[in-house]
Coordinates of C-alpha atoms in Angstrom, one line a residue:
X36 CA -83.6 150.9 79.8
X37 CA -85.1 147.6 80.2
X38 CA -85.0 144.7 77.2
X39 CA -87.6 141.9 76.7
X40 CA -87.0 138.8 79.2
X41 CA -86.2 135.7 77.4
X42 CA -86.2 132.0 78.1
X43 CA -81.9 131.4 79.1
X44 CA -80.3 128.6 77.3
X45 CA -77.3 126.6 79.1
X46 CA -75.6 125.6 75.5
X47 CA -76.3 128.9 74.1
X48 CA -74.7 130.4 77.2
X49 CA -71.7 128.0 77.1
X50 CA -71.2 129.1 72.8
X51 CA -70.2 132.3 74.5
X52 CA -65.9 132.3 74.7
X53 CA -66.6 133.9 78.3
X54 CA -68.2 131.1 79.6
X55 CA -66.9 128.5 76.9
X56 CA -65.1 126.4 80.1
X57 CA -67.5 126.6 83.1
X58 CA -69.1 123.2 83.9
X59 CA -72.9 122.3 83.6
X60 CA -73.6 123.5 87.2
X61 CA -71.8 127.0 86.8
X62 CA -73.9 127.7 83.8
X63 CA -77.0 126.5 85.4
X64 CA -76.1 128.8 88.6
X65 CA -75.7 131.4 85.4
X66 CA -79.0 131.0 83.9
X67 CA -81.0 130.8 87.2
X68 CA -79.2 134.0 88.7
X69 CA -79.2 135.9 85.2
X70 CA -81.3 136.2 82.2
X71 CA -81.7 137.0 78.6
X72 CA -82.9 140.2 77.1
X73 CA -83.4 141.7 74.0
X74 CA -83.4 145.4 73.3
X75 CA -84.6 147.2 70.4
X76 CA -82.0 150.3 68.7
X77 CA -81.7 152.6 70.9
X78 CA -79.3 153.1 74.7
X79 CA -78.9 150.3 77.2
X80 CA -77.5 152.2 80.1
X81 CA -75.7 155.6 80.8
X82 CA -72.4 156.5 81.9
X83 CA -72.4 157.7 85.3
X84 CA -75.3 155.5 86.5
X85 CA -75.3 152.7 89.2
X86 CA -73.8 150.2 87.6
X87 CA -76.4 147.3 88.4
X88 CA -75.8 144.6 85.8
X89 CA -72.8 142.9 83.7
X90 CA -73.8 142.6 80.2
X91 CA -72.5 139.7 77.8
X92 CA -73.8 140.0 73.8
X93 CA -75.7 137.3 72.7
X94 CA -76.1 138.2 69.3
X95 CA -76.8 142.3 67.8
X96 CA -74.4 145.1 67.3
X97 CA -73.4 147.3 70.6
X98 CA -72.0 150.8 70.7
X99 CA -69.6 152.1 73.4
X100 CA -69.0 155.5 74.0
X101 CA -67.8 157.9 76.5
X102 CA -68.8 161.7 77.1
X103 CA -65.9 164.0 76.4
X104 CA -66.9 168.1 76.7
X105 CA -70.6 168.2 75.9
X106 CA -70.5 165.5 73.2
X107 CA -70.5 161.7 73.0
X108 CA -67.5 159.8 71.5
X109 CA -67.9 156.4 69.9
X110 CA -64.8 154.0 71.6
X111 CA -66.5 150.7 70.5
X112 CA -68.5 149.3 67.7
X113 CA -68.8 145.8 67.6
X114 CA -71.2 142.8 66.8
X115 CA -68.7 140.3 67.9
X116 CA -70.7 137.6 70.0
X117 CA -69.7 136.9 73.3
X118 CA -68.4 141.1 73.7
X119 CA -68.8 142.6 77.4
X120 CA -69.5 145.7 79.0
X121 CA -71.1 147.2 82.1
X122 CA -70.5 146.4 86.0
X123 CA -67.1 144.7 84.9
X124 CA -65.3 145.9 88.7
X125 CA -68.2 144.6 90.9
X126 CA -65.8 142.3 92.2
X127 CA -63.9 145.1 94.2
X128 CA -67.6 145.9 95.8
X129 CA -67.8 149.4 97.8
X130 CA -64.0 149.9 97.4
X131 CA -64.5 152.2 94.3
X132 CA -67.9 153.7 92.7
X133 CA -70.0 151.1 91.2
X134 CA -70.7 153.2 88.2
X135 CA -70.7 152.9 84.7
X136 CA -68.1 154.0 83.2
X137 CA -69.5 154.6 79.5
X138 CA -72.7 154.5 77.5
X139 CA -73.6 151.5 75.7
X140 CA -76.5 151.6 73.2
X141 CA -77.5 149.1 70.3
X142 CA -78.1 149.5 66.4
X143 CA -80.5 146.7 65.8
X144 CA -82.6 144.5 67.7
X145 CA -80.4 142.8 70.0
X146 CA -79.8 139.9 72.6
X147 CA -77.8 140.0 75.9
X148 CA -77.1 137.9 78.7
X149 CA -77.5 140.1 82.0
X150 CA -76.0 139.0 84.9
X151 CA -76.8 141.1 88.3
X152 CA -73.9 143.0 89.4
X153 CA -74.3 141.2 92.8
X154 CA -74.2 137.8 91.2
X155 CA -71.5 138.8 89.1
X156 CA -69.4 140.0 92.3
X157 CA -70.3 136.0 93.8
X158 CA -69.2 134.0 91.2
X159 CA -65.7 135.9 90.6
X160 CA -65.0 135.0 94.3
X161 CA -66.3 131.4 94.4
X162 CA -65.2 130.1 91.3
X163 CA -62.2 132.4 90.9
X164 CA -60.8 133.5 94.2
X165 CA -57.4 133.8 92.9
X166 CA -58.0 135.4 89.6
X167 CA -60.4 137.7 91.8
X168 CA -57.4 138.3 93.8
X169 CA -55.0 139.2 91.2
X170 CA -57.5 141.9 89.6
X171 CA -57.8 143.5 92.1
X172 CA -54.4 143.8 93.4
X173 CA -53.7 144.5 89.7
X174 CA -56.4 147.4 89.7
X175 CA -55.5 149.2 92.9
X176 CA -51.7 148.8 92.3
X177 CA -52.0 150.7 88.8
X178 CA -54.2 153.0 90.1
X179 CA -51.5 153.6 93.4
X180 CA -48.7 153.6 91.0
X181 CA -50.1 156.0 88.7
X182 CA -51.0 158.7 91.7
X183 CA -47.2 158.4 92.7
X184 CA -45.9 158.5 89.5
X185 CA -48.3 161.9 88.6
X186 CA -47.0 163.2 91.9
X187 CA -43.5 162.3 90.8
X188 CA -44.2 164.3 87.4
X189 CA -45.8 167.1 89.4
X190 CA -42.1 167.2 92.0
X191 CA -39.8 166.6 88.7
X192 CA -41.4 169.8 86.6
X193 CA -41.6 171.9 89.5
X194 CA -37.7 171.0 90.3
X195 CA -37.5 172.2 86.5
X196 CA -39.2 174.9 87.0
X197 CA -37.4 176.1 90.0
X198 CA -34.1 175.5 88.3
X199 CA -35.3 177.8 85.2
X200 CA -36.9 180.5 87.3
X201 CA -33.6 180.5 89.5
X202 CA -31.3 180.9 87.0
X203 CA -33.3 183.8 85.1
X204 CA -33.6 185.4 88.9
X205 CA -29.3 185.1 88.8
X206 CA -28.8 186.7 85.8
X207 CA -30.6 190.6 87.2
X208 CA -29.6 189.9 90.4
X209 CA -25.8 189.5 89.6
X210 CA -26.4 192.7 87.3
X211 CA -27.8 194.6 89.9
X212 CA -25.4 193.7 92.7
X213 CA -22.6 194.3 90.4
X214 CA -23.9 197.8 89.3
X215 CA -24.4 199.0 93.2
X216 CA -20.9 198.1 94.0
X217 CA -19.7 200.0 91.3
X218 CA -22.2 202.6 91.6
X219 CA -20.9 202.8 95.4
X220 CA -17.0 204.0 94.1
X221 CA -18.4 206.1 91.3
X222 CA -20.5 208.5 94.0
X223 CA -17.2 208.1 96.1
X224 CA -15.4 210.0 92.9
X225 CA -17.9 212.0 92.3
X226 CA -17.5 213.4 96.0
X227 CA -13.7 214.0 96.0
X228 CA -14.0 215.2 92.7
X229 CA -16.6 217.7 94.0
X230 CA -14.1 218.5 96.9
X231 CA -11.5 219.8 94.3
X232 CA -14.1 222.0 92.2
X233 CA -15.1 223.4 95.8
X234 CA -11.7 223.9 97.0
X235 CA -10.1 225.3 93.2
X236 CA -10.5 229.1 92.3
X237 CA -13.8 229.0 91.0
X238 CA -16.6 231.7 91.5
X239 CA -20.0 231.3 92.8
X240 CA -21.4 231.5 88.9
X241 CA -19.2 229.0 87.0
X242 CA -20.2 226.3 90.3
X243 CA -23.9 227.6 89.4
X244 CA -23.0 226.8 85.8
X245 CA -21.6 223.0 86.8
X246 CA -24.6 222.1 88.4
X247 CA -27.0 223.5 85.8
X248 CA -25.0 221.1 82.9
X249 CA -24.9 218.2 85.2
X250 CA -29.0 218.6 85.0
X251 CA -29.1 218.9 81.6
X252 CA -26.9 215.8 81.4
X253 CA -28.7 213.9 83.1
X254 CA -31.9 214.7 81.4
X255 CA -29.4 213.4 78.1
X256 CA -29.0 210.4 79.8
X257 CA -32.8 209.4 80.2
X258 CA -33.4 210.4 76.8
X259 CA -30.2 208.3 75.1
X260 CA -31.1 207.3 71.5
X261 CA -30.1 203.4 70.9
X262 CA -27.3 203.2 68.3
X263 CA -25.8 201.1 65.9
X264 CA -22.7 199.3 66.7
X265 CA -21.0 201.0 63.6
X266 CA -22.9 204.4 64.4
X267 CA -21.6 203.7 68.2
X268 CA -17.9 203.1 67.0
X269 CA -18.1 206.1 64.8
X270 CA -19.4 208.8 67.5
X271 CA -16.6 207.4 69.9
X272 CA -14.1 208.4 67.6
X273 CA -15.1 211.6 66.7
X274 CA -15.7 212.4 70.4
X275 CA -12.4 211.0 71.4
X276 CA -10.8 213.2 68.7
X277 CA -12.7 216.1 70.4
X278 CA -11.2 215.4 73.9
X279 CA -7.7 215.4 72.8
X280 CA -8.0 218.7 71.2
X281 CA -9.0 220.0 74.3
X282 CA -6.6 218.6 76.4
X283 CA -8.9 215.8 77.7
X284 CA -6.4 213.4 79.0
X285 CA -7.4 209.3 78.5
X286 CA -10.2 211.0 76.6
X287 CA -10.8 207.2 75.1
X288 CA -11.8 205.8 78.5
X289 CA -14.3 208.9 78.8
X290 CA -15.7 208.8 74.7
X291 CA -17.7 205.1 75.4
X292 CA -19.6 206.5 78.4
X293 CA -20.5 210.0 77.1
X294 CA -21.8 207.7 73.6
X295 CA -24.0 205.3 75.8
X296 CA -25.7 208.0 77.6
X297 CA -26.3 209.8 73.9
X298 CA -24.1 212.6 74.6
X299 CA -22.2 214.2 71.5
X300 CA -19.9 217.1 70.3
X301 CA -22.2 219.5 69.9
X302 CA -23.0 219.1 73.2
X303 CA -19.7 219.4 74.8
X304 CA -18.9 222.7 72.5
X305 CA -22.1 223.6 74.4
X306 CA -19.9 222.4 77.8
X307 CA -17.2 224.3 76.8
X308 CA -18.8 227.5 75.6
X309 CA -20.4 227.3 78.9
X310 CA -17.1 227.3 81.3
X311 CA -14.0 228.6 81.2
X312 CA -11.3 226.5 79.5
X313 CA -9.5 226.2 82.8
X314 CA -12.3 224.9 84.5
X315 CA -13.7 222.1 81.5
X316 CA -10.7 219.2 82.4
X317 CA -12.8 219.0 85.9
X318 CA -16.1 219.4 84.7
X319 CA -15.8 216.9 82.2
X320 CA -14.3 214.7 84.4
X321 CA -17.5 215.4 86.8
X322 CA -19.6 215.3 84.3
X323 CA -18.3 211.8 83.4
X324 CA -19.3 210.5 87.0
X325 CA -22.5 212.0 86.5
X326 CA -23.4 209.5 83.2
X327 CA -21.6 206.6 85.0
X328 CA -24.0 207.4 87.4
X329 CA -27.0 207.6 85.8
X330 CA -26.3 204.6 83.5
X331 CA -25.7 202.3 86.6
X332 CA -29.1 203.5 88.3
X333 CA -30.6 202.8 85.0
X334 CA -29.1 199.4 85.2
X335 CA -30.2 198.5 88.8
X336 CA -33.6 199.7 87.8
X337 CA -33.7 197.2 84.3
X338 CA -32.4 194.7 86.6
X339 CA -34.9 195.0 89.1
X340 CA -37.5 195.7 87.5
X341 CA -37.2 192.3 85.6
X342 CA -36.5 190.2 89.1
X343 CA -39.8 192.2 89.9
X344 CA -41.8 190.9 86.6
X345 CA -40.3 187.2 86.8
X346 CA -41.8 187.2 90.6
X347 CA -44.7 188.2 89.5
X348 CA -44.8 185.6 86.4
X349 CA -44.2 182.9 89.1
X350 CA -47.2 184.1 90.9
X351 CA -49.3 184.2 87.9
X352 CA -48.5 180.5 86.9
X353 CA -48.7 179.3 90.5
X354 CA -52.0 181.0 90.9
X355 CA -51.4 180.7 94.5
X356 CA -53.3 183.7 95.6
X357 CA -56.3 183.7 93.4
X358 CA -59.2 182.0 93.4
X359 CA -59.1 178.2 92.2
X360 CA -61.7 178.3 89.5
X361 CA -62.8 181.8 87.7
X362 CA -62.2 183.3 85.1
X363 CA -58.6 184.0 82.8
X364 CA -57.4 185.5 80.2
X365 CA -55.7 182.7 78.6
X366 CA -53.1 184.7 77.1
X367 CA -51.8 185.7 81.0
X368 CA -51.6 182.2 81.8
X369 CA -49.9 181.8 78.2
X370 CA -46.8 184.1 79.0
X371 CA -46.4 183.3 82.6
X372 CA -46.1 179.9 81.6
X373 CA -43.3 180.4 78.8
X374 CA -41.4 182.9 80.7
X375 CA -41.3 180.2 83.7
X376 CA -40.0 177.9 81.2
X377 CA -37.4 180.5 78.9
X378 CA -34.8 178.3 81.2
X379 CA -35.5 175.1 79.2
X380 CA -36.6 176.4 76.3
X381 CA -32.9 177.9 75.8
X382 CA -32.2 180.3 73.0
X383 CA -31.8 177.6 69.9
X384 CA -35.7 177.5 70.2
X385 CA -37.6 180.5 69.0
X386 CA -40.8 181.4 70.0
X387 CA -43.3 182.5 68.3
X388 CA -46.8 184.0 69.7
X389 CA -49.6 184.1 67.1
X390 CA -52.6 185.3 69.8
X391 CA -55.6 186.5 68.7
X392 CA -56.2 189.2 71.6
X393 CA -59.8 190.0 71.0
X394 CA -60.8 186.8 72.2
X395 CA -63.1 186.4 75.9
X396 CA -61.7 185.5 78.9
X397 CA -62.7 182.2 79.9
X398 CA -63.8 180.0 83.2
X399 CA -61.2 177.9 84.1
X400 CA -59.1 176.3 86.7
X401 CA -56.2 178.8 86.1
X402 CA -53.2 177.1 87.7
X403 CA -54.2 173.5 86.1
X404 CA -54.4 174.8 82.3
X405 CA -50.7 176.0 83.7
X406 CA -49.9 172.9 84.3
X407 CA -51.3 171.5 80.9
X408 CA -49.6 174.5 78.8
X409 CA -46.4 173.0 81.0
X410 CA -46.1 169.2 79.8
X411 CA -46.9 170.4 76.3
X412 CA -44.3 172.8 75.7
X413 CA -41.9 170.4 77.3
X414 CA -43.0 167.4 75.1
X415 CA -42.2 170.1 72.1
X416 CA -38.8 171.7 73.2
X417 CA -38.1 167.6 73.6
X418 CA -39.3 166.6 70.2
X419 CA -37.3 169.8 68.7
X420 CA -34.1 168.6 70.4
X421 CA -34.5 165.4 69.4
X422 CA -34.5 166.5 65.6
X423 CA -31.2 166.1 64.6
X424 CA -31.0 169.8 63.4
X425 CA -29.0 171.1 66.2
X426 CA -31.6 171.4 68.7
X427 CA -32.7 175.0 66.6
X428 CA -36.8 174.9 66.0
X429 CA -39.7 177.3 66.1
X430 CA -42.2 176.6 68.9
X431 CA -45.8 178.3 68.2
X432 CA -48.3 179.2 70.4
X433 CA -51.9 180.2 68.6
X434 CA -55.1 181.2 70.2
X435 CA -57.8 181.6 68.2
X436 CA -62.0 181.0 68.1
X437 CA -63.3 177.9 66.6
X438 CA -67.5 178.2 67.3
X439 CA -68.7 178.7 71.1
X440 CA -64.7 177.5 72.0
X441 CA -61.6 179.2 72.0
X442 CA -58.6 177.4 70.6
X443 CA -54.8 177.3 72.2
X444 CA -52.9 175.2 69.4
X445 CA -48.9 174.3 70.3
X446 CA -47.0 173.9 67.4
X447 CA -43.3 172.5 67.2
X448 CA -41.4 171.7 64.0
X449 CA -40.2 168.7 65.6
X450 CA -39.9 165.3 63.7
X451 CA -43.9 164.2 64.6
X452 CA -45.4 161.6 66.1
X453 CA -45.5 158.0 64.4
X454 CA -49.0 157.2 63.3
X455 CA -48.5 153.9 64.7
X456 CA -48.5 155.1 68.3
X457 CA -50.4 158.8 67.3
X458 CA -53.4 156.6 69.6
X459 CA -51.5 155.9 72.3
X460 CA -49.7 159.2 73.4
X461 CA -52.8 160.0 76.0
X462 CA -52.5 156.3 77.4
X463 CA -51.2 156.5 81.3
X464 CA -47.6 155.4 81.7
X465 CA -46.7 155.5 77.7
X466 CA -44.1 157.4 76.9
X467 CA -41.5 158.1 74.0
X468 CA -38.6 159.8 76.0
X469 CA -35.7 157.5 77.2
X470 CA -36.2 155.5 80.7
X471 CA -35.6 157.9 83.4
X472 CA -36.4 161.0 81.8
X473 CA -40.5 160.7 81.0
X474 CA -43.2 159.2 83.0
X475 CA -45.7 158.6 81.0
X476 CA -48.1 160.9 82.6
X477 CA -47.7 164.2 81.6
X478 CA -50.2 164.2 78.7
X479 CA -52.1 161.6 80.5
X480 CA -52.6 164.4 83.3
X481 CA -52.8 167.2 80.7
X482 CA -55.9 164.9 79.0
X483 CA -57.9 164.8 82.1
X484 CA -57.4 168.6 83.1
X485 CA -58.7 169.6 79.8
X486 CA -61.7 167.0 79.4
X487 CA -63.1 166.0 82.8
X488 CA -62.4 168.8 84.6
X489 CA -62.9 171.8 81.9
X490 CA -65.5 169.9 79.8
X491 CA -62.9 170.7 76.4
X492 CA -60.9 168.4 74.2
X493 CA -57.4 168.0 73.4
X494 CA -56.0 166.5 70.4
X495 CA -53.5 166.4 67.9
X496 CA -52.5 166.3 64.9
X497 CA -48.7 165.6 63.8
X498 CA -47.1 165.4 60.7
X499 CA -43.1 165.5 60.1
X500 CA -41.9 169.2 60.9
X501 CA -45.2 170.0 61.9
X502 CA -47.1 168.6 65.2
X503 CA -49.5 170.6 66.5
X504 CA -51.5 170.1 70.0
X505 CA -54.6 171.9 69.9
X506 CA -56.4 172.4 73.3
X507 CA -60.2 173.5 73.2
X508 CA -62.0 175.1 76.0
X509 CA -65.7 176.0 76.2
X510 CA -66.2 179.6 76.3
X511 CA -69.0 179.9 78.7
X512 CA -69.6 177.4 81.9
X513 CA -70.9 173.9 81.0
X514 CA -74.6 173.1 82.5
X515 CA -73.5 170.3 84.3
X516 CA -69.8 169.5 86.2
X517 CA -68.1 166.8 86.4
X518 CA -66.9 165.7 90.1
X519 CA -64.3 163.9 89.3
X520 CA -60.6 165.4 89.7
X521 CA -58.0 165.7 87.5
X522 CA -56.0 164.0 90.3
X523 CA -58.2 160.9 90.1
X524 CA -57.8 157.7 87.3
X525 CA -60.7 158.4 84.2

């Protein structure tokens, strides 16, 4: 938008605490290289544009804001004289994008002094070459040192995941290894103790008879109701009773096995009606090989099967064979994410899931809403650690619709965030954790993913026992996309 030219005024320009120190001949190169507009209410320039001119208030009211989702956010209000805005890194020239980086509008009629970017860039260098210097090495180092540092943060939660996921991957595989090599003596029982039935005085129909309980025992097994410790305790006993008085030796050993695998004594008067009394020492004793059996298989198949469904969690969260941008169920991402992270989270903090499941699925850069669902349950199993109640807390995870968005809020009963730095938590580099152990970065990062590169908005809202995160993503694409990364500086 273009203001009214007026008539540029050395002494009003050197009123101005920018240029309160140049000599006469600096602010005549000013006033013969810039000029003085003044723009009625309404937008001066547009984020995103070339950024052509530096603007310094003469006197008026400005508005900054920046675009976050589909709305624009006021950062600025001002009618301080003397405020500035606009091609402020012309200095740095085609080494970054001469753009603006916000919208600046004005309330009321107002005056600025406009300086051309290209002029702007000149008299940095010729009247400050040092200071021109410094900003720039000032500007590229942050910029570098924030890169390494988000790659840092990137190496240090993967190392955490990796340690989580490995020692959740221990625990079945131990089991199942464990259960095979005993699994591996019990069929080598079962065999000689097949041997002796084989080689003992028993007809053609009592061996039918063997083999037609040890199916029906089996069947038992898969069909074992889950008891009560106390109910557990009480059918040992009655079934170790049972095996003394029928000259079950070590029937003890046998009762715990036969309970697990739902087996009672109406079922071995069944056994023993079924053979002859002779023949029911061995086919118990088979018969107990059988459940051990069966109750190890079972094992190896809970074990594996939960190696199997923690692979595929770490594929879901990785998201390394699927498409970069499409469309998720949320509530996938969700659980792969906090089944990655059951390592850290540890047992004193409980978990609740509060998901409303008739919600859409949404568009979305799948492995990067991982990633924010990552630093923000980390920040909350911190904060609930560092409450003083023993590390115990309830982490909850909420999805829910708010309008044409859908909602994922992350609530920890942590001690809150101080209002006095509530501001700052999305600011590069700040962080509350100890040195060594935060970066700074992590909801920096999380910020960007969610708002430049999936046009939502993350926020919270944090109150003593009771901080909540609340991350809001469009439910539909946007119209328009952003091009800039989530790996690049805002």
């Amino acid at each position: 938008m273009s203001g009214q030219p007026m008539p540029c005024s050395p002494q009003e320009i050197a009123s101005l605490f920018l240029f309160e120190k140049l000599s006469p001949e600096q602010l005549g190169r000013l006033c013969s290289e810039g000029r003085v507009e003044r723009f009625d209410a309404g937008p001066v320039y547009t984020e995103g544009a070339p950024a052509t001119c530096f603007y310094v208030m003469v006197e008026g009211t400005v508005v900054l804001s920046r675009r976050v989702g589909g709305d624009d956010v006021e950062v600025s209000r001002t009618s301080q004289r003397g405020v500035y805005a606009g091609a402020m890194q012309a200095y740095l020239g085609d080494q970054v994008p001469q753009t603006y980086t916000n919208s600046m509008r004005v309330t009321e009629p107002t005056r600025f002094f406009v300086l051309p970017a290209e002029s702007f860039a000149a008299v940095m260098r010729d009247w400050f070459p040092m200071a021109a210097h410094l900003l720039e090495g000032l500007f590229f180092g942050s910029r570098n040192t924030q890169r390494a540092i988000g790659q840092r943060e990137r190496l240090l939660a993967l190392g955490s995941l990796s340690a989580g996921l490995t020692h959740e991957l221990n625990n079945p595989a131990a089991a199942a290894v464990r259960a095979t090599a005993t699994l591996r003596e019990r069929v080598g029982k079962m065999r000689h103790k097949l041997a002796i039935i084989a080689q003992g005085p028993y007809s053609r129909e009592a061996l039918a008879e063997l083999i037609e309980i040890q199916e029906r025992t089996a069947e038992r097994v898969a069909k074992a109701p889950v008891l009560s410790p106390l109910e557990a305790s009480d059918r040992e006993d009655e079934l170790t009773d049972w095996l003394e008085d029928h000259g079950i030796q070590e029937g003890w050993r046998i009762a715990p096995t036969f309970v697990q695998a739902g087996l009672d004594t109406d079922w071995l008067e069944q056994v023993a009606a079924t053979v002859a009394e002779d023949i029911l020492p061995g086919a118990i004793g088979w018969l107990n090989y059988t459940v051990e059996t069966e109750l190890l298989m079972d094992e190896i198949n809970d074990s594996t099967t939960r190696i199997s469904h923690l692979v595929d969690a770490a594929k879901q969260y990785s998201q390394l064979d699927r498409a970069p941008h499409r469309v998720v169920d949320v509530h996938e991402l969700l659980d792969s994410t906090l089944l990655m992270l059951s390592g850290k989270i540890g047992r004193r903090v409980r978990v609740v899931k509060d998901y409303d499941r008739s919600l859409p699925e949404v568009p979305a850069y799948p492995a990067e809403l991982n990633q924010v669902w990552t630093n923000i349950i980390d920040n909350a199993v911190f904060a609930i650690a560092s409450s003083g109640g023993g590390g115990e807390g309830t982490l909850t995870v909420r999805t829910a619709r708010e309008g044409d968005r859908l909602l994922v809020e992350f609530r920890d009963t942590g001690p809150g965030i101080p209002a006095d730095i509530r501001s700052r938590i999305f600011d590069p580099f700040f962080t509350t954790k100890p040195v060594g152990e935060g970066t700074g970065l992590g909801l920096d990062i999380s910020w960007r993913i969610v708002v430049n590169k999936h046009h939502g908005s993350l926020q919270v809202e944090s109150a003593p026992g009771d901080t909540r995160f609340q991350v809001l993503l469009p439910l539909t694409d946007p119209e328009s996309e952003t091009t800039q990364t989530a790996e690049e500086p805002a």
